Tab-separated table of C-alpha atoms in Angstrom:
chain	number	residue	atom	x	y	z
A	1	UNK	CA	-31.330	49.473	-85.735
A	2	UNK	CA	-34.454	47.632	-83.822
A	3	UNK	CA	-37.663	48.423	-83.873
A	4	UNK	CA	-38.579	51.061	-81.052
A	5	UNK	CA	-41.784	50.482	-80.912
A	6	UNK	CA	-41.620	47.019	-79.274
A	7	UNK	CA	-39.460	49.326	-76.626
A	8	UNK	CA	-42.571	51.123	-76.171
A	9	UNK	CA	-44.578	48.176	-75.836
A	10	UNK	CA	-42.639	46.651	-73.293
A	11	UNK	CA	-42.420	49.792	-71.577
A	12	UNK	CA	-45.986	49.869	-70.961
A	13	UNK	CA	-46.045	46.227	-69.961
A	14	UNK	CA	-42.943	46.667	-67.546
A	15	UNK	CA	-45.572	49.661	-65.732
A	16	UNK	CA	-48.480	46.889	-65.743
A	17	UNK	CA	-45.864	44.498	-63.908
A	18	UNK	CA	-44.657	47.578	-61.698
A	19	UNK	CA	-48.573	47.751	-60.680
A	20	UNK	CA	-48.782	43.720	-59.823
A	21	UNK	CA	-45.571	44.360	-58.019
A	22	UNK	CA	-47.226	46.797	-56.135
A	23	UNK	CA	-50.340	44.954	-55.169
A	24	UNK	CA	-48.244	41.801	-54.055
A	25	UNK	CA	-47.720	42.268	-50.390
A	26	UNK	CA	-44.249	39.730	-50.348
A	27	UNK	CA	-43.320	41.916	-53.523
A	28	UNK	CA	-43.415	45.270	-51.692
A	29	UNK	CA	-41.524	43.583	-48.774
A	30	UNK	CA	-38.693	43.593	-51.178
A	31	UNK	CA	-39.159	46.731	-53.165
A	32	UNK	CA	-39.197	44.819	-56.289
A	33	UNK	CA	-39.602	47.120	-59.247
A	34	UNK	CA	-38.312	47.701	-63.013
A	35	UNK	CA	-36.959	50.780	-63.766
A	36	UNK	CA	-38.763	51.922	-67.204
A	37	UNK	CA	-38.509	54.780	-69.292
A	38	UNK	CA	-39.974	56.531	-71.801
A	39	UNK	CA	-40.031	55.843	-75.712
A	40	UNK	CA	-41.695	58.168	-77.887
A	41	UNK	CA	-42.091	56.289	-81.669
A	42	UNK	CA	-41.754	58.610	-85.206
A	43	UNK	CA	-40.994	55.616	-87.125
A	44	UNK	CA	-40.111	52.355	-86.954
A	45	UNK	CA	-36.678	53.274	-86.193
A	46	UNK	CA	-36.762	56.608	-85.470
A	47	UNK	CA	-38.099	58.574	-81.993
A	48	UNK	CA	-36.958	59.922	-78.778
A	49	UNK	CA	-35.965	57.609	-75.686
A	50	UNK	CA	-35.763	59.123	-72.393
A	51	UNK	CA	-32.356	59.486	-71.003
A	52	UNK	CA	-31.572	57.032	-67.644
A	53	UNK	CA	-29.960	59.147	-65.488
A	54	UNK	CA	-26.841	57.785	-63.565
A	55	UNK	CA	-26.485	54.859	-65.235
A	56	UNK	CA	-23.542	52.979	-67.006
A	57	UNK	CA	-23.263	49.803	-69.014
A	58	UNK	CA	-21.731	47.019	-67.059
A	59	UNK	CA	-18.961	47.059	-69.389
A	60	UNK	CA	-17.657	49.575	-68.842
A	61	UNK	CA	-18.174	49.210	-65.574
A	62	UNK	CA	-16.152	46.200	-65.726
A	63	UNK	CA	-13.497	47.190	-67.811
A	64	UNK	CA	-12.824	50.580	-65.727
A	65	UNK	CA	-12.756	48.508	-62.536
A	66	UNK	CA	-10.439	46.024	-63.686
A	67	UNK	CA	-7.775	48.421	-65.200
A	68	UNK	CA	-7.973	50.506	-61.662
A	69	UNK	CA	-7.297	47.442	-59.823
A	70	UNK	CA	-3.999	47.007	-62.738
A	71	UNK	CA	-3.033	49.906	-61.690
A	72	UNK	CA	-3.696	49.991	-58.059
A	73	UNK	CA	-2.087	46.217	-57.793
A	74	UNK	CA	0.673	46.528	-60.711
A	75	UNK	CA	2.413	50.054	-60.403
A	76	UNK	CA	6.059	48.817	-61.038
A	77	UNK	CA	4.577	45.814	-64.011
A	78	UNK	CA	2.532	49.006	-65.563
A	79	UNK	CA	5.874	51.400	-65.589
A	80	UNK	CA	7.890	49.172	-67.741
A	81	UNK	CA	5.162	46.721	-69.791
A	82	UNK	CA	1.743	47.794	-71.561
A	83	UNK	CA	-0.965	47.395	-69.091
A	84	UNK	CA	-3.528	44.413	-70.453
A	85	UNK	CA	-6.724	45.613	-70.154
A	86	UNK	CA	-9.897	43.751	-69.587
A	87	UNK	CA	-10.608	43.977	-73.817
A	88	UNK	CA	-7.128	42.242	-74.159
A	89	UNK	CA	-7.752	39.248	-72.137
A	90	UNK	CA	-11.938	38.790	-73.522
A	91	UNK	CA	-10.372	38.949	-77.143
A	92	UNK	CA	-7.595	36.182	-75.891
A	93	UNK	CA	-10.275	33.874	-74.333
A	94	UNK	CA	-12.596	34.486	-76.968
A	95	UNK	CA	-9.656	32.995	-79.455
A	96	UNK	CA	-9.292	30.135	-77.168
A	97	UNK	CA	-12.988	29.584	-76.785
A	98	UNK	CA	-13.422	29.417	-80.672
A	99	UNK	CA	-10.455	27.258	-81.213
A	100	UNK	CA	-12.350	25.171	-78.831
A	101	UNK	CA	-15.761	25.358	-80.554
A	102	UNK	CA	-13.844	24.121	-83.785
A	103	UNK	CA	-12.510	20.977	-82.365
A	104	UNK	CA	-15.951	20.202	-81.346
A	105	UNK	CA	-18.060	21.328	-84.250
A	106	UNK	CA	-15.267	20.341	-87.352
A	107	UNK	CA	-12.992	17.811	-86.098
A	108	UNK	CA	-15.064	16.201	-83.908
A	109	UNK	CA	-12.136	15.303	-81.446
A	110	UNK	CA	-14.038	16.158	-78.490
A	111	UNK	CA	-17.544	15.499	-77.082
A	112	UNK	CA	-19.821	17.804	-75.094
A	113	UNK	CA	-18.412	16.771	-72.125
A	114	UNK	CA	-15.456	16.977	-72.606
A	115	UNK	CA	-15.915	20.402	-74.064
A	116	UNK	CA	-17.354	21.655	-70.847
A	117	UNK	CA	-14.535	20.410	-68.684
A	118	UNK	CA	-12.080	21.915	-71.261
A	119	UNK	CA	-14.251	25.279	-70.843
A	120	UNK	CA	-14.213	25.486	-67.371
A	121	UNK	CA	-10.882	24.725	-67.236
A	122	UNK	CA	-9.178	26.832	-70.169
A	123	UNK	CA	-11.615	29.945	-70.135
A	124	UNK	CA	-13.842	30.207	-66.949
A	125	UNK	CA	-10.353	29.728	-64.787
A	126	UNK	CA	-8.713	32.632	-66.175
A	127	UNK	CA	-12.197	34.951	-66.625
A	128	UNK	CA	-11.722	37.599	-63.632
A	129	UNK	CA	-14.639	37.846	-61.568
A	130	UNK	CA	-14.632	41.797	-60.529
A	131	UNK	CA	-18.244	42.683	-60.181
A	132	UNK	CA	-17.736	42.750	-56.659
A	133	UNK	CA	-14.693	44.923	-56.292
A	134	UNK	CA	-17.031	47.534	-58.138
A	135	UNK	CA	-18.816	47.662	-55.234
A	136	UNK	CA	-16.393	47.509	-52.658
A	137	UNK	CA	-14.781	50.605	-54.543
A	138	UNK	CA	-18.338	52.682	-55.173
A	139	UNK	CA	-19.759	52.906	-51.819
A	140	UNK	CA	-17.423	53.011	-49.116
A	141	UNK	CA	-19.953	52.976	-46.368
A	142	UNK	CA	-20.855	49.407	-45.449
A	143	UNK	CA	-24.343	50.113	-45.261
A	144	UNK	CA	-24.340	52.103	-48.639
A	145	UNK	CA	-22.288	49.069	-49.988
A	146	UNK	CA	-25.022	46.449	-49.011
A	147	UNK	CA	-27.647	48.199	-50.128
A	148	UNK	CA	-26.573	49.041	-52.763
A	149	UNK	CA	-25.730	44.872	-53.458
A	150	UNK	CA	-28.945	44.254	-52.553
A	151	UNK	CA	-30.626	46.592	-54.883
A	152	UNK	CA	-28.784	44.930	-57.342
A	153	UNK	CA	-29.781	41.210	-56.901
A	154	UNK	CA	-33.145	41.996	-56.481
A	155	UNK	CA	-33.077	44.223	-59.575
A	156	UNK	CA	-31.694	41.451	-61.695
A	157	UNK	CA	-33.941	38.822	-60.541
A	158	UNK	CA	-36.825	40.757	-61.206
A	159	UNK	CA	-35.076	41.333	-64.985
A	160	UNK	CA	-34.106	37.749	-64.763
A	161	UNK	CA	-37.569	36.598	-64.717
A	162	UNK	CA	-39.060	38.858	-66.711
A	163	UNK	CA	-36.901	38.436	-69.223
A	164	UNK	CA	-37.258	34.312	-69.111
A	165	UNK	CA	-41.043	34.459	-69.430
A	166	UNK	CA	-41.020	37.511	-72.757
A	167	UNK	CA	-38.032	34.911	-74.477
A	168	UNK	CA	-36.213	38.600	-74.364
A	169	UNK	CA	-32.645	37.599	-76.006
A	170	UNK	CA	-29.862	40.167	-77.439
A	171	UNK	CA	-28.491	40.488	-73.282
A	172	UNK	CA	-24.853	41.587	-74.012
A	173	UNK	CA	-23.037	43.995	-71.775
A	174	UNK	CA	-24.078	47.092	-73.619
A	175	UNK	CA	-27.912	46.284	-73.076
A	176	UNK	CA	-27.267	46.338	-69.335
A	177	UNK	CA	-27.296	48.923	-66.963
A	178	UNK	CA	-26.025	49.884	-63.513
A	179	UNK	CA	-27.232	52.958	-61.956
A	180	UNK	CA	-24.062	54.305	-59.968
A	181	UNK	CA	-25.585	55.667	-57.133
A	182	UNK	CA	-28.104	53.493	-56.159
A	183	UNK	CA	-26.709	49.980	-57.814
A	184	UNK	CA	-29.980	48.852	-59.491
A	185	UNK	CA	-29.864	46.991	-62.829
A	186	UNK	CA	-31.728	48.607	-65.687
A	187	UNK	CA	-32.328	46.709	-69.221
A	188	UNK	CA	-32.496	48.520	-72.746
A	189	UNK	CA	-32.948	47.459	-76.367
A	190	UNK	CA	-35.688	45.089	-76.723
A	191	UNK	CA	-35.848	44.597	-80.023
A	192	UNK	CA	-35.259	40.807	-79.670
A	193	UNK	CA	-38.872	39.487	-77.865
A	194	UNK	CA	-39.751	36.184	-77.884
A	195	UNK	CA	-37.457	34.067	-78.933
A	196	UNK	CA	-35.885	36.252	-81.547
A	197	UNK	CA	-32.110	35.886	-80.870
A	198	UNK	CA	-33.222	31.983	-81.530
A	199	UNK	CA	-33.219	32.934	-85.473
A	200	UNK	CA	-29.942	34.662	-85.184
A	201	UNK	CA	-26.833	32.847	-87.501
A	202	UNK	CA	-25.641	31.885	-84.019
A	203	UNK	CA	-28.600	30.949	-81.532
A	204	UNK	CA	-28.897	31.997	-78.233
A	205	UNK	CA	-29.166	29.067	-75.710
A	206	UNK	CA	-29.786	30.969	-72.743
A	207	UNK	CA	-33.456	32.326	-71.007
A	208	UNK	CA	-31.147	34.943	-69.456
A	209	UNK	CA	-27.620	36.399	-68.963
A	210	UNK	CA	-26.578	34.453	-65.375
A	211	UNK	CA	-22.959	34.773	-65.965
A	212	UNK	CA	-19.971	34.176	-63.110
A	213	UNK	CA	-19.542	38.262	-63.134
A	214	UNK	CA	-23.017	38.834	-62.902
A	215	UNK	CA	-23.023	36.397	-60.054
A	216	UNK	CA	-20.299	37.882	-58.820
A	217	UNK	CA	-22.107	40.811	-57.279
A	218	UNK	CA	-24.634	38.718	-55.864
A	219	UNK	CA	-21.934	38.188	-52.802
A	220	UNK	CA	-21.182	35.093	-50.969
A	221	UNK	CA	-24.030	33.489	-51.382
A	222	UNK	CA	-24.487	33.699	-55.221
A	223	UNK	CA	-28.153	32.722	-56.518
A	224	UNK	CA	-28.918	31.030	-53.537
A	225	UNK	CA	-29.810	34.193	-51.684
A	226	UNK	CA	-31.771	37.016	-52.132
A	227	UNK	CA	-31.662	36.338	-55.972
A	228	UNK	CA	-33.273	32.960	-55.724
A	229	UNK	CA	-36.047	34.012	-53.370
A	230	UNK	CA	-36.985	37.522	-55.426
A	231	UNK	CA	-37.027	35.130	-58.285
A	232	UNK	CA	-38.942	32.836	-56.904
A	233	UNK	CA	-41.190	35.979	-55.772
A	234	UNK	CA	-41.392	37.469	-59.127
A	235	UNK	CA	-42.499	34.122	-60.698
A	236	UNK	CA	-45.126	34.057	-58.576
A	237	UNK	CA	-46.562	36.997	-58.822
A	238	UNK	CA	-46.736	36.736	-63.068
A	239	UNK	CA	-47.642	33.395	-62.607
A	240	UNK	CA	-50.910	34.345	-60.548
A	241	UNK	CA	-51.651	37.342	-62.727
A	242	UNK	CA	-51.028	35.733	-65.892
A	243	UNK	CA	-54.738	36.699	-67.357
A	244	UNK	CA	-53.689	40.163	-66.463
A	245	UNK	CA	-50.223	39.667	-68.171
A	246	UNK	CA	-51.614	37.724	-71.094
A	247	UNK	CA	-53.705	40.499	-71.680
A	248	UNK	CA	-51.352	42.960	-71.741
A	249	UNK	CA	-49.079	41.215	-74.557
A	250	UNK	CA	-51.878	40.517	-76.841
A	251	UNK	CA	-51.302	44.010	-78.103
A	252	UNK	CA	-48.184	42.735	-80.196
A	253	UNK	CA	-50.511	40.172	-81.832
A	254	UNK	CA	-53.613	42.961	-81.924
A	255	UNK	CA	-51.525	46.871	-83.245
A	256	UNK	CA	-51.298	46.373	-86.951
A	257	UNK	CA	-48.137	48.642	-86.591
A	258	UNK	CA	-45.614	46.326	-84.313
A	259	UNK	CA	-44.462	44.133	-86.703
A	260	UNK	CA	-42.933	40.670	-85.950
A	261	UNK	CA	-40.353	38.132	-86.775
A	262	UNK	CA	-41.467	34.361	-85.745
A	263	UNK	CA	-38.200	32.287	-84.471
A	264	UNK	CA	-39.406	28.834	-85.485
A	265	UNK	CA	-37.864	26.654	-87.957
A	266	UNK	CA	-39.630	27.619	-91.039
A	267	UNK	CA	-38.567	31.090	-91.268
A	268	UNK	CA	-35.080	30.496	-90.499
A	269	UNK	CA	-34.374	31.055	-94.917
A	270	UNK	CA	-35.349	34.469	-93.821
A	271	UNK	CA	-33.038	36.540	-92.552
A	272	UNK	CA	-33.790	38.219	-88.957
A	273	UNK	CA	-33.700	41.215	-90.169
A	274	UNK	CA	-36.740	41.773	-92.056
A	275	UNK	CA	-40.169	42.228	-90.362
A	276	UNK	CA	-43.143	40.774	-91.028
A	277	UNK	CA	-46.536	40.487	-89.805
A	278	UNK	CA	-47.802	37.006	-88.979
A	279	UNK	CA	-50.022	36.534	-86.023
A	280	UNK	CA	-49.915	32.810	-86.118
A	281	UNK	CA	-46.456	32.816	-85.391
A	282	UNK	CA	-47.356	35.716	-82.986
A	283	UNK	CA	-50.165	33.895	-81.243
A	284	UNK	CA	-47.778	30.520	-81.661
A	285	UNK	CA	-45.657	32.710	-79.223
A	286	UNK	CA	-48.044	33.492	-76.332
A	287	UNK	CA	-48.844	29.918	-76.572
A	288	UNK	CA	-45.220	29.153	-75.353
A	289	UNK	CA	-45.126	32.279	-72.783
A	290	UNK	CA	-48.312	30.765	-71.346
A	291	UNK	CA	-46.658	27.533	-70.727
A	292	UNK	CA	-43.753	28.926	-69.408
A	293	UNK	CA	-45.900	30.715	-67.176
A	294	UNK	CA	-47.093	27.276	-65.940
A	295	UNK	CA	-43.846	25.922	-65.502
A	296	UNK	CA	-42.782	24.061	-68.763
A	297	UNK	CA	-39.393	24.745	-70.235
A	298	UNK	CA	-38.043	23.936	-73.844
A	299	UNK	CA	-35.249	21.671	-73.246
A	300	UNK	CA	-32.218	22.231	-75.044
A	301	UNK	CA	-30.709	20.377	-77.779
A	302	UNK	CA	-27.022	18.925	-77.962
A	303	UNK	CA	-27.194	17.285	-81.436
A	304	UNK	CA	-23.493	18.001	-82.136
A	305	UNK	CA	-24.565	17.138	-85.980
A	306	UNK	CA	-27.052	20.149	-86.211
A	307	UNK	CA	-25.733	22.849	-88.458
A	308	UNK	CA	-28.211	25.333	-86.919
A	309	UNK	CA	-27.407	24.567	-82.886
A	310	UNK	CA	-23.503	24.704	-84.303
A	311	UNK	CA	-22.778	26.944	-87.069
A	312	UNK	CA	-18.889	26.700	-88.512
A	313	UNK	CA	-16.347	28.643	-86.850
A	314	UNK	CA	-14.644	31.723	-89.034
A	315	UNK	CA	-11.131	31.860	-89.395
A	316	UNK	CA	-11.653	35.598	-90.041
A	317	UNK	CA	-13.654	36.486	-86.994
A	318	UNK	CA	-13.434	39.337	-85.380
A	319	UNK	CA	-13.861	40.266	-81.349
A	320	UNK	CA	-14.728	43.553	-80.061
C-alpha cells in the first residue's frame, strides 16, 4: 500500500552508507553493515522486491518462542486449560493500556506522571521479555549463541541510527526482521520517511523502536554495551560524512517521480494517504535531518490538552 519507490531510494542510500561504513576504520572493526535488497519499481505501488532469505518477523519470532516455552514449562496447565498465547495477553494489555489512556486523555483523573508509574506498573510488569530465550533456543553452541547476539545489537544500532536521522516511522513487528541463522536485524517498508508516521491519526513519539523485548536480546548489559558504542559509532560516521549523505537524499527533493507527504502542522486536514509533491516541505525536511545530524533533537510535547498529541480513545477498537 506504500510507495515502493521510496524503498528503492533508500535502498540505494542504505549501499552509500554500506560504502562510508566501509571506509570507517572503527566501523569495519565492528562489521557494521545494513542488509539491503533489491526493489525493482512498475508503478507507484506495483514492482518486484527481492526476497530476504532466512529471515522472519520478530513477531513471530516472539510469539512462536513464547508458546514453546507454554508448552515446554506448562504440560499438565496446557492438558486441561486453553494455552494463552502471546496474541492473548498483547490484546489484554492493550485493553488495559487504553483504559489507561482514557483516564488520562477524557477524565482527566490522572497526570503524566502518574500515568507512567501506572504503566510501568500495570502493563510493562506483566509484558514477557523473551527475546533472549530465542536465542538461547536457536543456537545451542555458546559461541554460535554470542555471535549471533552480537550480530544482532550491532545490527539494530546501526538501524537504530539510521532510522533516527531519515525520521523513518511505521517500526511495528512486521517491518522487522531476524535472519535465523545468522541473528542480524533487517528493516522493510519504508514508506513512512521523515517524519511521516507524525501525520498519522495517532502520532508516533518515538525516533526508533527501543522496546524492553528488543532490549531484551541485547543481554545483560542492555544499551549500555555494544549497542551504545555501535551507536555512538554509526553517528559518527553520518555525522562526518553528512555532505556525502546530504547529497545522497536530495534525490527525494530532485526525481519528479517520488512523491511526498510533508508531516508539519498545516497539512495535517490532509489525510496521509494522499501524495503530493512539495519540495518546500521536502527541503523543510533535510533542514531538520541536517540538524539532527548536528546534534539537535525536537523535544517532545506533553500538552495533555492537545487533541493532536492525544486523540480520543474508541470504545470499538480493535487489536490484532
Amino acid at each position: 500500500r506504500g510507495d515502493m519507490r521510496k524503498d528503492s531510494r533508500l535502498m540505494e542510500i542504505c549501499g552509500v552508507i554500506n560504502r562510508l561504513f566501509n571506509n570507517d576504520i572503527e566501523a569495519r572493526k565492528r562489521n557494521l553493515n545494513l542488509i539491503n535488497y533489491s526493489v525493482i519499481c512498475i508503478t507507484e505501488k506495483v514492482g518486484m522486491i527481492e526476497w530476504v532469505e532466512n529471515t522472519d518477523t520478530l513477531r513471530n519470532l516472539l510469539s512462536n518462542t513464547y508458546t514453546f516455552d507454554r508448552l515446554v514449562c506448562d504440560t499438565q496447565t496446557a492438558a486441561t486449560h486453553k494455552l494463552v498465547t502471546l496474541k492473548d495477553l498483547t490484546h489484554e494489555l492493550r485493553v488495559n493500556l487504553a483504559n489507561l489512556q482514557r483516564q488520562f486523555v477524557e477524565s482527566k483523573t490522572m497526570d503524566a506522571a502518574t500515568l507512567q508509574k501506572r504503566f510501568k506498573e500495570e502493563i510493562l510488569a506483566y509484558s514477557p521479555q523473551i527475546l533472549h530465550q530465542y536465542f538461547v533456543n536457536n543456537w545451542i553452541s555458546c559461541n554460535e549463541w554470542y555471535n549471533a547476539r552480537l550480530l544482532y545489537t550491532r545490527s539494530c544500532a546501526v538501524w537504530s541510527m539510521v532510522g533516527f536521522i531519515v525520521a523513518l516511522g511505521d517500526r511495528h513487528l512486521e517491518n522487522i526482521l531476524i535472519n535465523v541463522k545468522s541473528g542480524q536485524c533487517v528493516h522493510i517498508d519504508f514508506d513512512c520517511l521523515f517524519d511521516k508516521a507524525k501525520a498519522f491519526k495517532v502520532p508516533e513519539q518515538v525516533s526508533f523502536r527501543l522496546t524492553k523485548n528488543v532490549m531484551d536480546g541485547f543481554g545483560i548489559q542492555g544499551v549500555e554495551g555494544v549497542f551504545r558504542n555501535c551507536s555512538q559509532c554509526t553517528l559518527d560516521v553520518l555525522k562526518t560524512q553528512r555532505k556525502t549523505l546530504i547529497q545522497s537524499l536530495q534525490s527525494f527533493v530532485c526525481d519528479p517521480l517520488v512523491e511526498y507527504t510533508s508531516s508539519r502542522p498545516h497539512s495535517h486536514s490532509h489525510s496521509h494517504s494522499h501524495s503530493s509533491r512539495d519540495d518546500s516541505a521536502m527541503r523543510s525536511e533535510l533542514r531538520q535531518l541536517q540538524l539532527r545530524l548536528s546534534g539537535y533533537v525536537q523535544s517532545m510535547n506533553f500538552n495533555q490538552n492537545d487533541a493532536k498529541l492525544y486523540p480520543k480513545i474508541d470504545d470499538k477498537i480493535q487489536f490484532s
